[in-house]
PDB file of C-alpha atoms in Angstrom:
ATOM      1  CA  MET A   1     107.226 -59.389-100.525  1.00 51.00           C
ATOM      2  CA  THR A   2     106.520 -60.276 -97.360  1.00 49.00           C
ATOM      3  CA  VAL A   3     108.086 -57.579 -95.969  1.00 47.00           C
ATOM      4  CA  GLN A   4     107.004 -55.251 -98.080  1.00 52.00           C
ATOM      5  CA  ILE A   5     102.889 -55.568 -97.240  1.00 47.00           C
ATOM      6  CA  PHE A   6     104.246 -55.265 -93.486  1.00 49.00           C
ATOM      7  CA  LEU A   7     105.986 -52.174 -93.823  1.00 43.00           C
ATOM      8  CA  PHE A   8     102.576 -50.697 -96.068  1.00 46.00           C
ATOM      9  CA  CYS A   9     100.245 -51.403 -93.121  1.00 45.00           C
ATOM     10  CA  PHE A  10     102.532 -50.519 -90.740  1.00 47.00           C
ATOM     11  CA  ILE A  11     102.855 -46.944 -92.806  1.00 45.00           C
ATOM     12  CA  VAL A  12      98.424 -46.410 -92.893  1.00 44.00           C
ATOM     13  CA  THR A  13      98.259 -47.311 -89.849  1.00 47.00           C
ATOM     14  CA  SER A  14     100.241 -44.515 -88.146  1.00 44.00           C
ATOM     15  CA  VAL A  15      98.764 -42.262 -90.671  1.00 42.00           C
ATOM     16  CA  THR A  16      95.139 -42.989 -90.227  1.00 45.00           C
ATOM     17  CA  MET A  17      94.930 -43.450 -86.205  1.00 44.00           C
ATOM     18  CA  PRO A  18      95.954 -39.991 -84.651  1.00 44.00           C
ATOM     19  CA  SER A  19      97.391 -39.939 -80.926  1.00 44.00           C
ATOM     20  CA  LEU A  20      94.865 -39.416 -78.250  1.00 41.00           C
ATOM     21  CA  PRO A  21      95.567 -36.076 -76.690  1.00 43.00           C
ATOM     22  CA  SER A  22      96.806 -36.304 -72.608  1.00 45.00           C
ATOM     23  CA  PRO A  23      93.859 -36.374 -70.234  1.00 42.00           C
ATOM     24  CA  VAL A  24      93.122 -32.360 -69.034  1.00 41.00           C
ATOM     25  CA  VAL A  25      93.064 -32.449 -65.118  1.00 41.00           C
ATOM     26  CA  ILE A  26      90.211 -29.654 -64.485  1.00 38.00           C
ATOM     27  CA  HIS A  27      90.502 -28.087 -60.483  1.00 40.00           C
ATOM     28  CA  ASN A  28      88.356 -26.051 -58.237  1.00 42.00           C
ATOM     29  CA  LEU A  29      85.307 -26.601 -60.342  1.00 37.00           C
ATOM     30  CA  VAL A  30      82.409 -24.147 -59.255  1.00 39.00           C
ATOM     31  CA  GLU A  31      79.022 -24.195 -60.840  1.00 40.00           C
ATOM     32  CA  LYS A  32      77.694 -21.137 -62.375  1.00 40.00           C
ATOM     33  CA  LYS A  33      74.201 -19.740 -60.712  1.00 39.00           C
ATOM     34  CA  LEU A  34      72.234 -17.902 -63.700  1.00 35.00           C
ATOM     35  CA  PRO A  35      70.659 -14.623 -62.303  1.00 38.00           C
ATOM     36  CA  LEU A  36      67.227 -15.413 -61.063  1.00 35.00           C
ATOM     37  CA  VAL A  37      63.867 -14.153 -63.568  1.00 33.00           C
ATOM     38  CA  GLU A  38      61.038 -13.340 -62.283  1.00 34.00           C
ATOM     39  CA  HIS A  39      58.772 -16.760 -61.966  1.00 32.00           C
ATOM     40  CA  ASP A  40      61.958 -18.069 -60.275  1.00 33.00           C
ATOM     41  CA  LYS A  41      61.928 -15.352 -57.783  1.00 33.00           C
ATOM     42  CA  PRO A  42      60.702 -16.704 -53.934  1.00 32.00           C
ATOM     43  CA  LYS A  43      57.418 -14.547 -52.901  1.00 32.00           C
ATOM     44  CA  VAL A  44      57.025 -13.221 -49.363  1.00 29.00           C
ATOM     45  CA  VAL A  45      53.442 -14.288 -48.253  1.00 28.00           C
ATOM     46  CA  ALA A  46      52.555 -11.889 -45.737  1.00 26.00           C
ATOM     47  CA  HIS A  47      51.123 -13.636 -42.583  1.00 25.00           C
ATOM     48  CA  ARG A  48      48.586 -12.412 -39.872  1.00 27.00           C
ATOM     49  CA  ALA A  49      49.716 -11.784 -36.340  1.00 31.00           C
ATOM     50  CA  ASP A  50      46.751 -14.132 -35.381  1.00 40.00           C
ATOM     51  CA  PRO A  51      47.054 -16.864 -37.681  1.00 36.00           C
ATOM     52  CA  LYS A  52      43.981 -18.597 -36.553  1.00 37.00           C
ATOM     53  CA  PRO A  53      41.739 -18.808 -39.838  1.00 38.00           C
ATOM     54  CA  THR A  54      38.379 -16.302 -39.922  1.00 39.00           C
ATOM     55  CA  PRO A  55      34.963 -18.549 -39.101  1.00 39.00           C
ATOM     56  CA  SER A  56      32.857 -19.432 -41.215  1.00 37.00           C
ATOM     57  CA  LEU A  57      29.340 -18.192 -41.265  1.00 36.00           C
ATOM     58  CA  HIS A  58      27.927 -21.837 -40.386  1.00 37.00           C
ATOM     59  CA  LEU A  59      29.653 -22.880 -37.017  1.00 37.00           C
ATOM     60  CA  GLU A  60      29.902 -26.060 -35.993  1.00 35.00           C
ATOM     61  CA  LYS A  61      28.369 -27.099 -32.475  1.00 35.00           C
ATOM     62  CA  SER A  62      31.612 -29.052 -31.862  1.00 32.00           C
ATOM     63  CA  ARG A  63      33.370 -25.752 -31.280  1.00 34.00           C
ATOM     64  CA  GLU A  64      31.452 -24.154 -28.728  1.00 34.00           C
ATOM     65  CA  ILE A  65      32.463 -22.535 -25.679  1.00 35.00           C
ATOM     66  CA  ASN A  66      33.573 -24.581 -22.249  1.00 38.00           C
ATOM     67  CA  ALA A  67      31.514 -24.033 -19.296  1.00 37.00           C
ATOM     68  CA  LYS A  68      34.278 -23.625 -17.888  1.00 42.00           C
ATOM     69  CA  PRO A  69      33.167 -22.682 -14.178  1.00 42.00           C
ATOM     70  CA  CYS A  70      34.785 -19.171 -13.059  1.00 41.00           C
ATOM     71  CA  LYS A  71      35.585 -18.127  -9.772  1.00 45.00           C
ATOM     72  CA  PRO A  72      33.150 -16.713  -7.379  1.00 44.00           C
ATOM     73  CA  HIS A  73      33.178 -12.590  -7.256  1.00 42.00           C
ATOM     74  CA  ARG A  74      33.720 -10.545  -5.069  1.00 45.00           C
ATOM     75  CA  PRO A  75      32.202  -7.162  -4.831  1.00 42.00           C
ATOM     76  CA  ASP A  76      35.592  -5.034  -4.418  1.00 47.00           C
ATOM     77  CA  SER A  77      37.413  -7.291  -6.885  1.00 69.00           C
ATOM     78  CA  CYS A  78      37.431  -6.956 -10.777  1.00 88.00           C
ATOM     79  CA  SER A  79      34.438  -8.195 -12.909  1.00 90.00           C
ATOM     80  CA  GLN A  80      35.950 -10.347 -15.684  1.00 92.00           C
ATOM     81  CA  ASN A  81      35.045 -14.146 -13.714  1.00 92.00           C
ATOM     82  CA  ILE A  82      31.008 -12.409 -13.954  1.00 94.00           C
ATOM     83  CA  CYS A  83      31.235 -11.198 -17.464  1.00 95.00           C
ATOM     84  CA  LYS A  84      33.091 -14.174 -18.502  1.00 94.00           C
ATOM     85  CA  GLN A  85      30.522 -16.223 -17.139  1.00 95.00           C
ATOM     86  CA  TYR A  86      27.826 -15.032 -18.615  1.00 96.00           C
ATOM     87  CA  SER A  87      29.659 -14.960 -22.148  1.00 94.00           C
ATOM     88  CA  ILE A  88      29.757 -18.593 -21.670  1.00 94.00           C
ATOM     89  CA  ASN A  89      26.103 -18.967 -20.406  1.00 94.00           C
ATOM     90  CA  LEU A  90      24.864 -17.049 -23.616  1.00 94.00           C
ATOM     91  CA  LYS A  91      26.432 -20.550 -25.411  1.00 93.00           C
ATOM     92  CA  MET A  92      27.819 -18.583 -28.258  1.00 94.00           C
ATOM     93  CA  ASN A  93      30.075 -20.460 -30.695  1.00 93.00           C
ATOM     94  CA  LYS A  94      33.485 -19.995 -29.261  1.00 94.00           C
ATOM     95  CA  ALA A  95      34.847 -19.096 -33.372  1.00 95.00           C
ATOM     96  CA  TYR A  96      32.874 -15.898 -32.998  1.00 96.00           C
ATOM     97  CA  PHE A  97      35.417 -14.161 -30.643  1.00 96.00           C
ATOM     98  CA  ASN A  98      39.236 -13.038 -31.290  1.00 95.00           C
ATOM     99  CA  PHE A  99      40.511 -12.985 -27.782  1.00 93.00           C
ATOM    100  CA  ARG A 100      43.694 -11.617 -28.331  1.00 94.00           C
ATOM    101  CA  TYR A 101      41.818  -8.423 -28.192  1.00 95.00           C
ATOM    102  CA  ASN A 102      40.333  -8.568 -24.917  1.00 96.00           C
ATOM    103  CA  LYS A 103      40.433  -5.813 -22.448  1.00 96.00           C
ATOM    104  CA  CYS A 104      38.908  -5.051 -19.143  1.00 96.00           C
ATOM    105  CA  PHE A 105      38.072  -0.815 -18.362  1.00 96.00           C
ATOM    106  CA  CYS A 106      36.799  -1.829 -14.881  1.00 94.00           C
ATOM    107  CA  SER A 107      38.564   0.861 -12.196  1.00 92.00           C
ATOM    108  CA  GLN A 108      40.943  -1.729 -10.914  1.00 92.00           C
ATOM    109  CA  CYS A 109      42.491  -2.387 -14.883  1.00 94.00           C
ATOM    110  CA  TYR A 110      41.601   0.708 -16.252  1.00 95.00           C
ATOM    111  CA  PRO A 111      42.345   3.330 -13.416  1.00 93.00           C
ATOM    112  CA  ILE A 112      41.000   7.026 -13.120  1.00 93.00           C
ATOM    113  CA  THR A 113      44.216   8.499 -14.014  1.00 95.00           C
ATOM    114  CA  LYS A 114      43.450   7.242 -17.575  1.00 95.00           C
ATOM    115  CA  ALA A 115      42.176   8.995 -20.217  1.00 96.00           C
ATOM    116  CA  ASP A 116      38.218   9.048 -20.638  1.00 97.00           C
ATOM    117  CA  TYR A 117      38.054   9.677 -24.415  1.00 97.00           C
ATOM    118  CA  PHE A 118      39.914   8.708 -27.414  1.00 96.00           C
ATOM    119  CA  THR A 119      40.161  10.135 -30.888  1.00 96.00           C
ATOM    120  CA  VAL A 120      40.110   8.078 -34.451  1.00 95.00           C
ATOM    121  CA  ALA A 121      39.727   9.458 -37.539  1.00 96.00           C
ATOM    122  CA  GLY A 122      38.944  12.518 -36.560  1.00 95.00           C
ATOM    123  CA  SER A 123      35.921  11.250 -34.329  1.00 97.00           C
ATOM    124  CA  ILE A 124      35.449  11.214 -30.615  1.00 97.00           C
ATOM    125  CA  TYR A 125      34.437   8.145 -28.566  1.00 97.00           C
ATOM    126  CA  THR A 126      34.348   7.860 -24.767  1.00 98.00           C
ATOM    127  CA  VAL A 127      36.166   4.909 -23.010  1.00 97.00           C
ATOM    128  CA  PRO A 128      33.890   2.805 -21.891  1.00 97.00           C
ATOM    129  CA  ARG A 129      34.468   2.714 -18.309  1.00 96.00           C
ATOM    130  CA  HIS A 130      33.299  -0.622 -15.946  1.00 95.00           C
ATOM    131  CA  TRP A 131      32.801  -2.215 -18.878  1.00 97.00           C
ATOM    132  CA  ILE A 132      34.473  -5.538 -19.906  1.00 97.00           C
ATOM    133  CA  ARG A 133      35.168  -5.797 -23.519  1.00 98.00           C
ATOM    134  CA  PHE A 134      35.788  -9.599 -25.447  1.00 97.00           C
ATOM    135  CA  GLY A 135      36.687  -8.902 -28.880  1.00 97.00           C
ATOM    136  CA  LEU A 136      35.537 -10.263 -31.672  1.00 97.00           C
ATOM    137  CA  GLN A 137      36.427 -12.240 -35.626  1.00 96.00           C
ATOM    138  CA  ILE A 138      36.052  -9.689 -38.398  1.00 95.00           C
ATOM    139  CA  ASP A 139      36.524  -9.933 -42.193  1.00 94.00           C
ATOM    140  CA  GLN A 140      40.057  -8.923 -42.188  1.00 94.00           C
ATOM    141  CA  THR A 141      40.402  -8.640 -46.167  1.00 95.00           C
ATOM    142  CA  PHE A 142      37.434  -5.966 -45.754  1.00 94.00           C
ATOM    143  CA  ALA A 143      39.247  -4.331 -42.322  1.00 95.00           C
ATOM    144  CA  GLU A 144      42.808  -3.708 -44.156  1.00 95.00           C
ATOM    145  CA  SER A 145      40.755  -2.711 -47.554  1.00 95.00           C
ATOM    146  CA  LYS A 146      39.013  -0.391 -45.949  1.00 94.00           C
ATOM    147  CA  GLN A 147      40.979   0.718 -43.743  1.00 96.00           C
ATOM    148  CA  ILE A 148      38.322   0.571 -41.071  1.00 97.00           C
ATOM    149  CA  PHE A 149      40.528   1.229 -37.910  1.00 96.00           C
ATOM    150  CA  LYS A 150      42.057   4.566 -39.379  1.00 95.00           C
ATOM    151  CA  GLN A 151      39.885   5.845 -41.236  1.00 96.00           C
ATOM    152  CA  TRP A 152      36.103   4.908 -39.554  1.00 98.00           C
ATOM    153  CA  TYR A 153      34.903   5.952 -36.612  1.00 98.00           C
ATOM    154  CA  THR A 154      34.485   4.171 -33.509  1.00 98.00           C
ATOM    155  CA  THR A 155      30.627   3.760 -31.728  1.00 98.00           C
ATOM    156  CA  PHE A 156      28.732   1.768 -29.606  1.00 98.00           C
ATOM    157  CA  TYR A 157      25.527   0.075 -30.668  1.00 98.00           C
ATOM    158  CA  GLY A 158      23.250  -1.167 -27.791  1.00 97.00           C
ATOM    159  CA  THR A 159      21.445  -4.587 -27.996  1.00 96.00           C
ATOM    160  CA  SER A 160      19.876  -7.340 -26.093  1.00 95.00           C
ATOM    161  CA  LYS A 161      21.509 -11.530 -26.055  1.00 94.00           C
ATOM    162  CA  GLY A 162      18.160 -12.397 -27.891  1.00 92.00           C
ATOM    163  CA  LYS A 163      19.696 -10.135 -30.615  1.00 93.00           C
ATOM    164  CA  LEU A 164      23.226 -10.755 -30.374  1.00 95.00           C
ATOM    165  CA  GLU A 165      23.864 -13.739 -32.022  1.00 93.00           C
ATOM    166  CA  SER A 166      22.316 -12.594 -35.457  1.00 92.00           C
ATOM    167  CA  ILE A 167      24.249  -9.638 -35.098  1.00 95.00           C
ATOM    168  CA  ILE A 168      27.698 -11.352 -34.975  1.00 94.00           C
ATOM    169  CA  ASN A 169      26.877 -13.902 -37.685  1.00 92.00           C
ATOM    170  CA  ASN A 170      25.943 -11.509 -39.917  1.00 91.00           C
ATOM    171  CA  ARG A 171      29.109  -9.821 -39.210  1.00 91.00           C
ATOM    172  CA  PHE A 172      27.429  -6.119 -39.441  1.00 95.00           C
ATOM    173  CA  VAL A 173      24.484  -4.928 -37.584  1.00 96.00           C
ATOM    174  CA  PRO A 174      21.252  -5.118 -39.770  1.00 94.00           C
ATOM    175  CA  MET A 175      19.183  -2.829 -40.920  1.00 93.00           C
ATOM    176  CA  PRO A 176      15.480  -3.377 -39.057  1.00 92.00           C
ATOM    177  CA  GLY A 177      13.740  -5.660 -41.666  1.00 92.00           C
ATOM    178  CA  ASP A 178      16.315  -7.491 -43.163  1.00 93.00           C
ATOM    179  CA  HIS A 179      16.384 -11.089 -43.334  1.00 90.00           C
ATOM    180  CA  LEU A 180      19.361 -12.745 -41.817  1.00 88.00           C
ATOM    181  CA  LEU A 181      20.969 -15.851 -42.790  1.00 81.00           C
ATOM    182  CA  SER A 182      18.718 -17.329 -39.569  1.00 80.00           C
ATOM    183  CA  ASN A 183      16.300 -17.142 -41.450  1.00 85.00           C
ATOM    184  CA  GLU A 184      14.907 -14.721 -39.295  1.00 89.00           C
ATOM    185  CA  ILE A 185      13.669 -10.659 -40.220  1.00 92.00           C
ATOM    186  CA  PHE A 186      16.054  -8.173 -37.399  1.00 93.00           C
ATOM    187  CA  THR A 187      13.674  -6.050 -35.778  1.00 91.00           C
ATOM    188  CA  THR A 188      14.383  -3.467 -33.453  1.00 90.00           C
ATOM    189  CA  ARG A 189      12.685  -1.640 -30.507  1.00 87.00           C
ATOM    190  CA  LEU A 190      12.494   1.544 -31.608  1.00 90.00           C
ATOM    191  CA  SER A 191       9.966   3.115 -34.092  1.00 90.00           C
ATOM    192  CA  ASP A 192      12.013   4.378 -37.079  1.00 92.00           C
ATOM    193  CA  LYS A 193      12.593   0.845 -38.876  1.00 91.00           C
ATOM    194  CA  HIS A 194      14.456   3.320 -41.692  1.00 94.00           C
ATOM    195  CA  HIS A 195      17.611   3.249 -39.804  1.00 96.00           C
ATOM    196  CA  VAL A 196      20.328   1.854 -37.880  1.00 97.00           C
ATOM    197  CA  TYR A 197      21.093   4.292 -33.915  1.00 97.00           C
ATOM    198  CA  THR A 198      24.647   4.101 -32.871  1.00 98.00           C
ATOM    199  CA  SER A 199      26.730   6.610 -30.537  1.00 98.00           C
ATOM    200  CA  PRO A 200      30.169   7.777 -29.835  1.00 98.00           C
ATOM    201  CA  SER A 201      29.620   7.293 -26.012  1.00 98.00           C
ATOM    202  CA  ILE A 202      28.917   4.507 -24.162  1.00 98.00           C
ATOM    203  CA  LYS A 203      26.672   6.016 -21.232  1.00 97.00           C
ATOM    204  CA  TYR A 204      24.216   7.123 -24.230  1.00 98.00           C
ATOM    205  CA  ALA A 205      24.536   3.479 -25.754  1.00 98.00           C
ATOM    206  CA  CYS A 206      23.177   1.671 -23.000  1.00 97.00           C
ATOM    207  CA  LEU A 207      19.962   3.145 -22.108  1.00 96.00           C
ATOM    208  CA  LYS A 208      17.363   0.902 -21.790  1.00 94.00           C
ATOM    209  CA  HIS A 209      15.524   1.752 -24.519  1.00 92.00           C
ATOM    210  CA  VAL A 210      18.167   0.708 -26.688  1.00 94.00           C
ATOM    211  CA  CYS A 211      20.138  -1.498 -24.154  1.00 96.00           C
ATOM    212  CA  PRO A 212      17.796  -3.792 -21.801  1.00 95.00           C
ATOM    213  CA  VAL A 213      19.061  -5.196 -19.015  1.00 95.00           C
ATOM    214  CA  ASP A 214      18.947  -8.954 -18.587  1.00 95.00           C
ATOM    215  CA  ILE A 215      18.741  -9.722 -14.506  1.00 94.00           C
ATOM    216  CA  VAL A 216      20.612 -13.320 -13.803  1.00 94.00           C
ATOM    217  CA  ASN A 217      21.765 -15.601 -11.381  1.00 93.00           C
ATOM    218  CA  ILE A 218      25.953 -15.937 -11.339  1.00 93.00           C
ATOM    219  CA  HIS A 219      27.092 -18.395  -8.491  1.00 90.00           C
ATOM    220  CA  SER A 220      24.395 -17.502  -6.617  1.00 89.00           C
ATOM    221  CA  GLU A 221      24.147 -14.050  -6.993  1.00 91.00           C
ATOM    222  CA  TRP A 222      21.794 -11.735  -8.895  1.00 93.00           C
ATOM    223  CA  TYR A 223      23.229  -8.974 -10.988  1.00 95.00           C
ATOM    224  CA  ASP A 224      21.736  -6.822 -13.674  1.00 96.00           C
ATOM    225  CA  VAL A 225      23.882  -6.994 -16.983  1.00 97.00           C
ATOM    226  CA  GLN A 226      23.789  -5.220 -20.202  1.00 98.00           C
ATOM    227  CA  ILE A 227      25.181  -5.617 -23.700  1.00 98.00           C
ATOM    228  CA  ILE A 228      26.506  -3.263 -25.688  1.00 98.00           C
ATOM    229  CA  LEU A 229      28.542  -3.957 -29.340  1.00 98.00           C
ATOM    230  CA  GLU A 230      31.560  -1.750 -30.046  1.00 98.00           C
ATOM    231  CA  CYS A 231      32.504  -1.118 -33.623  1.00 98.00           C
ATOM    232  CA  LYS A 232      34.236   0.141 -36.596  1.00 98.00           C
ATOM    233  CA  GLN A 233      31.779   2.900 -38.574  1.00 98.00           C
ATOM    234  CA  ASN A 234      31.511   4.554 -42.070  1.00 98.00           C
ATOM    235  CA  PRO A 235      32.010   7.973 -41.746  1.00 97.00           C
ATOM    236  CA  GLU A 236      29.932   8.931 -44.915  1.00 96.00           C
ATOM    237  CA  GLY A 237      25.914   8.827 -44.487  1.00 95.00           C
ATOM    238  CA  ILE A 238      25.958   9.710 -40.489  1.00 97.00           C
ATOM    239  CA  VAL A 239      23.613  11.906 -39.235  1.00 98.00           C
ATOM    240  CA  LYS A 240      23.968  13.526 -35.911  1.00 97.00           C
ATOM    241  CA  GLN A 241      21.913  14.985 -33.543  1.00 97.00           C
ATOM    242  CA  HIS A 242      19.476  15.351 -30.325  1.00 95.00           C
ATOM    243  CA  GLY A 243      18.863  12.289 -28.701  1.00 93.00           C
ATOM    244  CA  TYR A 244      16.538  10.186 -26.572  1.00 88.00           C
ATOM    245  CA  ARG A 245      17.718  12.047 -23.134  1.00 92.00           C
ATOM    246  CA  GLN A 246      20.153  15.423 -22.808  1.00 92.00           C
ATOM    247  CA  ASN A 247      23.003  15.511 -19.801  1.00 94.00           C
ATOM    248  CA  VAL A 248      23.478  12.185 -20.641  1.00 95.00           C
ATOM    249  CA  CYS A 249      27.464  12.290 -21.044  1.00 97.00           C
ATOM    250  CA  ASN A 250      29.659  14.928 -19.743  1.00 95.00           C
ATOM    251  CA  ILE A 251      32.088  14.667 -23.105  1.00 97.00           C
ATOM    252  CA  ILE A 252      29.964  13.763 -26.089  1.00 97.00           C
ATOM    253  CA  PRO A 253      27.810  16.933 -26.637  1.00 96.00           C
ATOM    254  CA  ASP A 254      23.363  16.623 -26.943  1.00 96.00           C
ATOM    255  CA  ASN A 255      23.536  17.690 -30.199  1.00 96.00           C
ATOM    256  CA  GLU A 256      26.017  15.109 -31.296  1.00 97.00           C
ATOM    257  CA  ILE A 257      25.092  12.168 -29.639  1.00 97.00           C
ATOM    258  CA  GLU A 258      23.144  10.041 -31.278  1.00 98.00           C
ATOM    259  CA  TRP A 259      24.096   9.085 -34.811  1.00 98.00           C
ATOM    260  CA  LYS A 260      21.724   7.363 -37.108  1.00 97.00           C
ATOM    261  CA  THR A 261      22.241   6.053 -40.936  1.00 97.00           C
ATOM    262  CA  ASP A 262      20.637   4.306 -43.454  1.00 96.00           C
ATOM    263  CA  ARG A 263      23.839   2.770 -44.855  1.00 94.00           C
ATOM    264  CA  ARG A 264      23.408  -1.011 -45.033  1.00 91.00           C
ATOM    265  CA  ALA A 265      26.793  -2.954 -43.446  1.00 92.00           C
ATOM    266  CA  SER A 266      28.396   0.246 -42.421  1.00 96.00           C
ATOM    267  CA  ILE A 267      28.580  -0.856 -39.032  1.00 98.00           C
ATOM    268  CA  ILE A 268      31.320  -4.011 -37.971  1.00 97.00           C
ATOM    269  CA  PRO A 269      31.305  -5.076 -34.387  1.00 98.00           C
ATOM    270  CA  TYR A 270      34.916  -6.188 -33.563  1.00 98.00           C
ATOM    271  CA  GLY A 271      34.151  -5.930 -29.935  1.00 98.00           C
ATOM    272  CA  LEU A 272      31.540  -7.138 -27.136  1.00 98.00           C
ATOM    273  CA  LEU A 273      31.321  -5.077 -23.912  1.00 98.00           C
ATOM    274  CA  ILE A 274      29.572  -6.645 -21.280  1.00 98.00           C
ATOM    275  CA  HIS A 275      28.518  -4.678 -18.013  1.00 97.00           C
ATOM    276  CA  VAL A 276      27.665  -6.071 -14.397  1.00 96.00           C
ATOM    277  CA  GLN A 277      26.299  -4.646 -11.298  1.00 93.00           C
ATOM    278  CA  LYS A 278      24.816  -6.395  -7.730  1.00 91.00           C
ATOM    279  CA  HIS A 279      20.932  -6.604  -8.744  1.00 88.00           C
ATOM    280  CA  ARG A 280      18.653  -4.284  -6.687  1.00 85.00           C
ATOM    281  CA  CYS A 281      15.326  -6.538  -5.829  1.00 81.00           C
ATOM    282  CA  THR A 282      12.595  -4.329  -5.483  1.00 79.00           C
ATOM    283  CA  LYS A 283       8.637  -4.881  -4.680  1.00 73.00           C
ATOM    284  CA  GLU A 284       7.676  -6.376  -7.294  1.00 74.00           C
ATOM    285  CA  CYS A 285      10.634  -9.191  -7.795  1.00 79.00           C
ATOM    286  CA  ILE A 286      11.778  -9.422  -4.639  1.00 73.00           C
ATOM    287  CA  ASN A 287      10.651 -12.667  -4.225  1.00 72.00           C
ATOM    288  CA  ILE A 288      11.499 -13.875  -7.511  1.00 73.00           C
ATOM    289  CA  HIS A 289      15.428 -12.936  -6.924  1.00 71.00           C
ATOM    290  CA  SER A 290      15.053 -14.504  -2.730  1.00 64.00           C
TER     291      SER A 290
END
């Protein structure tokens, strides 16, 4: 009886417990990558050539230009050092500037053999010979969306050091009577209070009725200094007309040398032009400047 029970249990166990399969060895296991769907694809981010951020309109005093002394100016040398020292003396915030676009148009750096004028967007403007340009920051998004360096004209706007920072901080040349961010009302020396006046001629833009002379002492020398803003101007709404004076420029005709517009935010400064020359005293100022 005992032998029969043992045989019965052995038979049941053999039937109910199947044998395990032999292990399978996997060689060269390679992970399969699923195709990227749209939101998984890496995005290409475009960067500006100048990674510096555009300055805010409320600028910090700590970022002002360091008043580093420049080398003395020699009459036969480039005037960049004197112009740089003058720009430092203006005590404007460094964040206004984009120094990558500085350019000197003195007779040494821009010789007489080079072009006297350029054409952009089908419009001629004169080379600012004997002037030094300091690049200004602009709204890069606006400039790219409007393609201002391809489709807008290049013009010059004569101004003074008293108006300079208000204009640059405003990001465009204001209309007379505009209330500025500095809480002041913008005024000009012209009788027309309904238009902004520019010119494609540097010689016309520096006439003293729009571009007064600032007499300053730099390195114990007296200089006559003038300031002009190099701008991109929207072609729409420009009226070209005879100027305040004739025979000022041998490139731009007299009947098109003065431009006016009543379009607000249509003139964007992108360069600060400074011109210096030795001051010649008259009888009225010889005692002051001696």
